[in-house]
mmCIF file of C-alpha atoms in Angstrom:
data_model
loop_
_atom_site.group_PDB
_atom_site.id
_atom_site.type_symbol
_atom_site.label_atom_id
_atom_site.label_comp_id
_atom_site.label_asym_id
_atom_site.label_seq_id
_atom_site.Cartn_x
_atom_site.Cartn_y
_atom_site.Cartn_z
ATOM 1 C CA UNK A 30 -2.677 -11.929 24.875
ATOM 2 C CA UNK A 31 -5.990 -11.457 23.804
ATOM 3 C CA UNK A 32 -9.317 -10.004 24.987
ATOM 4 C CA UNK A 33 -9.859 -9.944 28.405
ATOM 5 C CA UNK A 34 -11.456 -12.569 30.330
ATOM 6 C CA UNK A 35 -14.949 -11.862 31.553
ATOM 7 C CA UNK A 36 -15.526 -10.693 34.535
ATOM 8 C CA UNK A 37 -11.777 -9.840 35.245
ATOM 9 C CA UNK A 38 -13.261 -6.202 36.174
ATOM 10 C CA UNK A 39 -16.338 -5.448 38.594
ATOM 11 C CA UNK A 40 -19.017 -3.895 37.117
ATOM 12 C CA UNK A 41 -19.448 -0.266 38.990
ATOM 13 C CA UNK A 42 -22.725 0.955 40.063
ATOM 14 C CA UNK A 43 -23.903 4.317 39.227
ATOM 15 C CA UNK A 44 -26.114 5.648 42.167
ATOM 16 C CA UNK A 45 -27.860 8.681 42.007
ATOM 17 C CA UNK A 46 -28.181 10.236 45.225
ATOM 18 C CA UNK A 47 -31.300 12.149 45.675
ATOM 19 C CA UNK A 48 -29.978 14.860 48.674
ATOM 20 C CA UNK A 49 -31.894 17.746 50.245
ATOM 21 C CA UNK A 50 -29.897 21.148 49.655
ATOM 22 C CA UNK A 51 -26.328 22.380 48.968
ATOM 23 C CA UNK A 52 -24.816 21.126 52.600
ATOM 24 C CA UNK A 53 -26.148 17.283 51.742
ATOM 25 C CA UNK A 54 -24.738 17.513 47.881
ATOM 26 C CA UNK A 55 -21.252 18.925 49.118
ATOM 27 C CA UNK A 56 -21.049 16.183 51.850
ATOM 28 C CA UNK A 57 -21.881 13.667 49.210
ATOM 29 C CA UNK A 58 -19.210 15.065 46.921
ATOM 30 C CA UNK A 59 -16.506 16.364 49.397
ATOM 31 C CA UNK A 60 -16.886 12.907 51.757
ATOM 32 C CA UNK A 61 -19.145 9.950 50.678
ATOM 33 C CA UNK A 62 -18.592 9.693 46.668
ATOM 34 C CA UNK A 63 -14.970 9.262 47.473
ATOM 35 C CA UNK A 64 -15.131 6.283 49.640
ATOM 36 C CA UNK A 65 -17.782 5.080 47.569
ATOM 37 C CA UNK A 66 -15.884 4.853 44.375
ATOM 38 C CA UNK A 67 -13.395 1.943 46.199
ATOM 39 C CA UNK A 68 -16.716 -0.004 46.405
ATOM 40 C CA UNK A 69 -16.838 0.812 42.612
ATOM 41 C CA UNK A 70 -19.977 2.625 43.101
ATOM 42 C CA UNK A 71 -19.044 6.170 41.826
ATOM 43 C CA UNK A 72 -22.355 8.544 43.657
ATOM 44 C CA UNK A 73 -23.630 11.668 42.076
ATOM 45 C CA UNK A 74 -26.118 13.890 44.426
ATOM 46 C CA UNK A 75 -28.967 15.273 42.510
ATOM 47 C CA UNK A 76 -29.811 18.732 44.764
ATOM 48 C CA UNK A 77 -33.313 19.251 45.426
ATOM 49 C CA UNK A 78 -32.839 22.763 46.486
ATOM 50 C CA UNK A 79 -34.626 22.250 49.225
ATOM 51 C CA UNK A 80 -38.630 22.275 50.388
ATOM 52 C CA UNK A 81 -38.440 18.668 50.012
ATOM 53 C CA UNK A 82 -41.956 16.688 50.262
ATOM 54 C CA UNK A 83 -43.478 13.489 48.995
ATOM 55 C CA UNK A 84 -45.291 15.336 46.121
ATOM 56 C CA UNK A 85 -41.721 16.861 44.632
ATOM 57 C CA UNK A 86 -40.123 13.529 45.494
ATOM 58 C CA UNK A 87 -42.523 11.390 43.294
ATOM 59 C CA UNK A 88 -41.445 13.792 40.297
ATOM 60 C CA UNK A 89 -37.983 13.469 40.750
ATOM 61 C CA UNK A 90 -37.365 9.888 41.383
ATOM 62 C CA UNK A 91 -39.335 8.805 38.559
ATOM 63 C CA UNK A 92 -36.665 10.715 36.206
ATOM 64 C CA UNK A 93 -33.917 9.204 38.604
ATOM 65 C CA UNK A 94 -34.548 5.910 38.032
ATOM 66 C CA UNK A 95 -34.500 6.210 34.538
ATOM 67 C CA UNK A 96 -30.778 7.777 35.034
ATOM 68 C CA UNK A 97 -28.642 5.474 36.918
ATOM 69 C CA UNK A 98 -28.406 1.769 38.244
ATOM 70 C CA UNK A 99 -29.789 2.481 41.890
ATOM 71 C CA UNK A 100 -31.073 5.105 43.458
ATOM 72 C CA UNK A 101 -31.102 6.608 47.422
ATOM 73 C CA UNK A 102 -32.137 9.560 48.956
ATOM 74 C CA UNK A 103 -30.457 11.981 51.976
ATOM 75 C CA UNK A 104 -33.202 14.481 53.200
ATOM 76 C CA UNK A 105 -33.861 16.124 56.922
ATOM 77 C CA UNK A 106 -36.426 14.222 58.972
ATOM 78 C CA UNK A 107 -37.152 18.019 60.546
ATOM 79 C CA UNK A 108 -38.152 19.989 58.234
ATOM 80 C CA UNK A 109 -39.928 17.843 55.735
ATOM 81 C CA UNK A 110 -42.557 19.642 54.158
ATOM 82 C CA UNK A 111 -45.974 18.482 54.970
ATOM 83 C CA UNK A 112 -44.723 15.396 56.983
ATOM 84 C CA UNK A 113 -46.649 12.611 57.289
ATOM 85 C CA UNK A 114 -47.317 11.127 60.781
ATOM 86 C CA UNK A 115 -44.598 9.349 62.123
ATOM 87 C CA UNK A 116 -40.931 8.779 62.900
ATOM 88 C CA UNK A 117 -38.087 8.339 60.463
ATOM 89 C CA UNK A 118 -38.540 5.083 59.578
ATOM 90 C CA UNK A 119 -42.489 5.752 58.370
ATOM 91 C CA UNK A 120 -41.553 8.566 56.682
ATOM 92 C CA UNK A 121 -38.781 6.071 54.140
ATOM 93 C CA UNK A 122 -41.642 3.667 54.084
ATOM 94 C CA UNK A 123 -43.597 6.649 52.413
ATOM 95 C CA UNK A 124 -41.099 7.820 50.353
ATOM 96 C CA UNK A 125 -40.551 3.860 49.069
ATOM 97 C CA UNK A 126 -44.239 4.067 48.040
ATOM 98 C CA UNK A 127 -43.324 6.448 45.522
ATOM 99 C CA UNK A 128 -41.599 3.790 43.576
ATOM 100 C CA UNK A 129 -43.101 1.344 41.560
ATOM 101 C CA UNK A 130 -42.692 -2.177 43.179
ATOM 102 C CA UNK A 131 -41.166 -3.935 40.380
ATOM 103 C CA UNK A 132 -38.511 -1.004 40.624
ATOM 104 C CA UNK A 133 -38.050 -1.089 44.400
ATOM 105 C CA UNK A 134 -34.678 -3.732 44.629
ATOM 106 C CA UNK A 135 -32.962 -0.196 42.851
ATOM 107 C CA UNK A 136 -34.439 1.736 45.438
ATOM 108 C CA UNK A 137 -33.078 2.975 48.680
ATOM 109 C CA UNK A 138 -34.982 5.214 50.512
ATOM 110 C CA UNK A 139 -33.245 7.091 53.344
ATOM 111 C CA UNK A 140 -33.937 9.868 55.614
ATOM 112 C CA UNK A 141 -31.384 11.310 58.381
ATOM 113 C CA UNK A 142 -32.588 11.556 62.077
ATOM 114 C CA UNK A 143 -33.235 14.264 62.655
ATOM 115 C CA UNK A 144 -30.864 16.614 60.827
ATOM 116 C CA UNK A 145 -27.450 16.696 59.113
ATOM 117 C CA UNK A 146 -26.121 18.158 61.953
ATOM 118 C CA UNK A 147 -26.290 14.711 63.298
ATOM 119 C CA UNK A 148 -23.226 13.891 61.948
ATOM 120 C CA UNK A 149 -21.330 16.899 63.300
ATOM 121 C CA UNK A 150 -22.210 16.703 66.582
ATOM 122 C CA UNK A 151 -21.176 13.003 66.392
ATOM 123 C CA UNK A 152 -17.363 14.582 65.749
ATOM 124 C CA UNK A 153 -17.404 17.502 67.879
ATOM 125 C CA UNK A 154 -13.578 17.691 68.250
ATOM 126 C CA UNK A 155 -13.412 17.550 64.200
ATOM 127 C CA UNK A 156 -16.072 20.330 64.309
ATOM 128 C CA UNK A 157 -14.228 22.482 66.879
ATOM 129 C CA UNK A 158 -11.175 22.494 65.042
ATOM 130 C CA UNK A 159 -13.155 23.519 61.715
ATOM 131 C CA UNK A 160 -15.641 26.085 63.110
ATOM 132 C CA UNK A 161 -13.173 27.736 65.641
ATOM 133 C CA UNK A 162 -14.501 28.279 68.999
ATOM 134 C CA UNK A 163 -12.896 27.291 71.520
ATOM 135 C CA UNK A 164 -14.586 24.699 74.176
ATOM 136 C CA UNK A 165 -17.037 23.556 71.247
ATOM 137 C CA UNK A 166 -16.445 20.107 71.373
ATOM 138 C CA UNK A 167 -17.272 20.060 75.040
ATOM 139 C CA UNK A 168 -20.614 21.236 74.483
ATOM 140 C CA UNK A 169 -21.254 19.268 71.670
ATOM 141 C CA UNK A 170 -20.308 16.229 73.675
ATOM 142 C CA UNK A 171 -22.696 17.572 76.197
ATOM 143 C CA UNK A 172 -25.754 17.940 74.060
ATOM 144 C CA UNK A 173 -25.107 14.175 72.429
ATOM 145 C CA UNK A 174 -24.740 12.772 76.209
ATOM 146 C CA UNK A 175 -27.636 14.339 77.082
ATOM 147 C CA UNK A 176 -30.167 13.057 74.491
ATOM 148 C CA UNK A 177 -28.445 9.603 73.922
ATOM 149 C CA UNK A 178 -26.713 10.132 70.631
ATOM 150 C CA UNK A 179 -26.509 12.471 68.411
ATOM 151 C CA UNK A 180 -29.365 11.048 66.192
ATOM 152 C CA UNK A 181 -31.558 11.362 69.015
ATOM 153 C CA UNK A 182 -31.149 15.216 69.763
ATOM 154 C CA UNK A 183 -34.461 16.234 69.066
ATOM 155 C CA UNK A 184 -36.245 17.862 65.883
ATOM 156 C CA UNK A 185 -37.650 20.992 67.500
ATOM 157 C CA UNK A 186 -37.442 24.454 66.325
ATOM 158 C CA UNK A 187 -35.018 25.498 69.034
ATOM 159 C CA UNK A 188 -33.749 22.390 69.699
ATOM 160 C CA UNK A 189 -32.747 20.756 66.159
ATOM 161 C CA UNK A 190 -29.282 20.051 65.783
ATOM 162 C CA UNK A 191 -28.177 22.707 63.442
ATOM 163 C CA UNK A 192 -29.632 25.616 65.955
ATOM 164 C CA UNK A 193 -27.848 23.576 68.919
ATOM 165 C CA UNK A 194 -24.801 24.174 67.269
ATOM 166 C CA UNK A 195 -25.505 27.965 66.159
ATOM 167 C CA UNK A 196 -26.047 28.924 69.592
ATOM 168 C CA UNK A 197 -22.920 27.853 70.392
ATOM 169 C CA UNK A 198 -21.137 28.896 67.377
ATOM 170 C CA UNK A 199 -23.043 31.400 65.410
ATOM 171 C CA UNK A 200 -20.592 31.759 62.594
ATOM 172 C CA UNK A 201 -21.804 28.242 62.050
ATOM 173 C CA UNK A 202 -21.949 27.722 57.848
ATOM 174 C CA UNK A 203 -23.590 24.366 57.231
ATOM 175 C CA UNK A 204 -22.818 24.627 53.589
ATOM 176 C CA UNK A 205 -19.336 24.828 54.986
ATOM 177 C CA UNK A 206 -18.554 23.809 57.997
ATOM 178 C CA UNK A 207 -20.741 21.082 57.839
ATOM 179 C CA UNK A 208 -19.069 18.936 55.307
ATOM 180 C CA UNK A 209 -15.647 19.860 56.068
ATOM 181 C CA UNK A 210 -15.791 19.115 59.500
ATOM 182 C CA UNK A 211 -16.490 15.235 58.210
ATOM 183 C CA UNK A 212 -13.588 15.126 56.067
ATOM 184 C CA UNK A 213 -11.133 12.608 57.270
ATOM 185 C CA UNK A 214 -13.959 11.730 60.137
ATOM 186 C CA UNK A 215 -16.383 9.378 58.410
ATOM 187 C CA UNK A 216 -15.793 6.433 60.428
ATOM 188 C CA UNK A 217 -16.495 8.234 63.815
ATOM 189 C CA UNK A 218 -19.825 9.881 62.430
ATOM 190 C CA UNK A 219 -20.930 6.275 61.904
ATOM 191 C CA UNK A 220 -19.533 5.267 64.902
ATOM 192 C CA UNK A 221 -22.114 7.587 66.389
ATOM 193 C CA UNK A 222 -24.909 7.610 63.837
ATOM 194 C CA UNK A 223 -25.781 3.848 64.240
ATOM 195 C CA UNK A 224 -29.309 4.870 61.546
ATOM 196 C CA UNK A 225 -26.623 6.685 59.094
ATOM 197 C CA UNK A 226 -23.836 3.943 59.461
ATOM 198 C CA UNK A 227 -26.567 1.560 58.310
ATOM 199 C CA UNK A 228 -27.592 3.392 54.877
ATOM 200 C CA UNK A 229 -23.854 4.009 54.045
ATOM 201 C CA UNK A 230 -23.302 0.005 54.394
ATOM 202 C CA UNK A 231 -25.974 -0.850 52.434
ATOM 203 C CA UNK A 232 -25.398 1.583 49.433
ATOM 204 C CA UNK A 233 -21.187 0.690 49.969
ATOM 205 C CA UNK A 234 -22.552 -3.151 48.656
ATOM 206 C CA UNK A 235 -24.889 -2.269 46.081
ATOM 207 C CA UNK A 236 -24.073 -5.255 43.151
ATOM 208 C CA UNK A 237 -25.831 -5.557 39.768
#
């Protein structure tokens, strides 16, 4: 039969993923790198451990880009050491000013509103059933309904998601519970993490 005829196989996309701390590279591993990989873009979270600013950003995504095909990042929007002024969006404007602009069309900056926890309160029968208190998912439902979504409850000490969802549950492990409780419920944390549904898209049909 021969060689094989080009093109017969699409080129995959190694994509380096930037992420905060442990709970962000587990998710990666445990939830997004698998659906990924059908896209043929096989994801591997670099962990930042972390403290994450522009200053220790700028170090590590000049090594990044070096390392894979594209690059994207998954950090806090609370948090952020020595944020700049702004919302969400400014701050991945920043961030994208790290990168050279001849290397920007590798580059996707993105930073969750307001907190991981976003995504758990966006599945809060998923996260009762994994965290084990009973009438969690009520509450959680209440907290989203009352802000307007779950990537608009708010980034204040008290009141970020993660220490909405410890009051309620304070055996709450984010490490843990966290990206467990989004196995097998992807499609309804984008359903109610419009900013988060739109970064997975985009890195889902990266091309080279």
């Amino acid at each position: 039969m021969g060689e094989k005829s080009a093109g017969r196989y699409p080129r995959v996309i190694r994509l380096g993923i930037s992420v905060e701390g442990a709970t962000e590279r587990e998710f990666v591993t445990r939830v997004l790198a698998p659906v990924l990989a059908l896209k043929q873009v096989f994801a591997s979270p670099i962990d930042m451990r972390g403290r994450v600013s522009l200053e220790r950003i700028d170090k590590e995504l000049s090594k990044l880009m070096a390392m894979f095909d594209h690059v994207t990042t998954f950090y806090d929007f609370y948090g952020f050491h020595k944020r700049p002024p702004g919302d969400a969006y400014a701050l991945e404007d920043a961030i994208n000013g790290l990168v050279p602009e001849d290397k920007r069309h590798r580059f996707t900056p993105y930073v969750q509103q307001y907190e991981f926890e976003a995504l758990v309160l966006a599945v809060p029968d998923h996260a009762e059933e994994v965290i084990g208190v009973d009438g969690l998912s009520a509450k959680l439902r209440s907290i989203v309904g009352q802000s307007g979504g779950a990537e608009l409850v708010n980034d204040g000490y008290e009141t970020c998601p993660s220490r909405r969802i410890k009051a309620i549950a304070p055996q709450y492990d984010k490490k843990f519970h966290g990206p467990v409780a989004l196995e097998g419920a992807l499609d309804e944390a984008r359903a109610g993490c419009p900013r988060f549904d739109a970064w997975l898209t985009c890195i889902a049909q990266l091309k080279k």
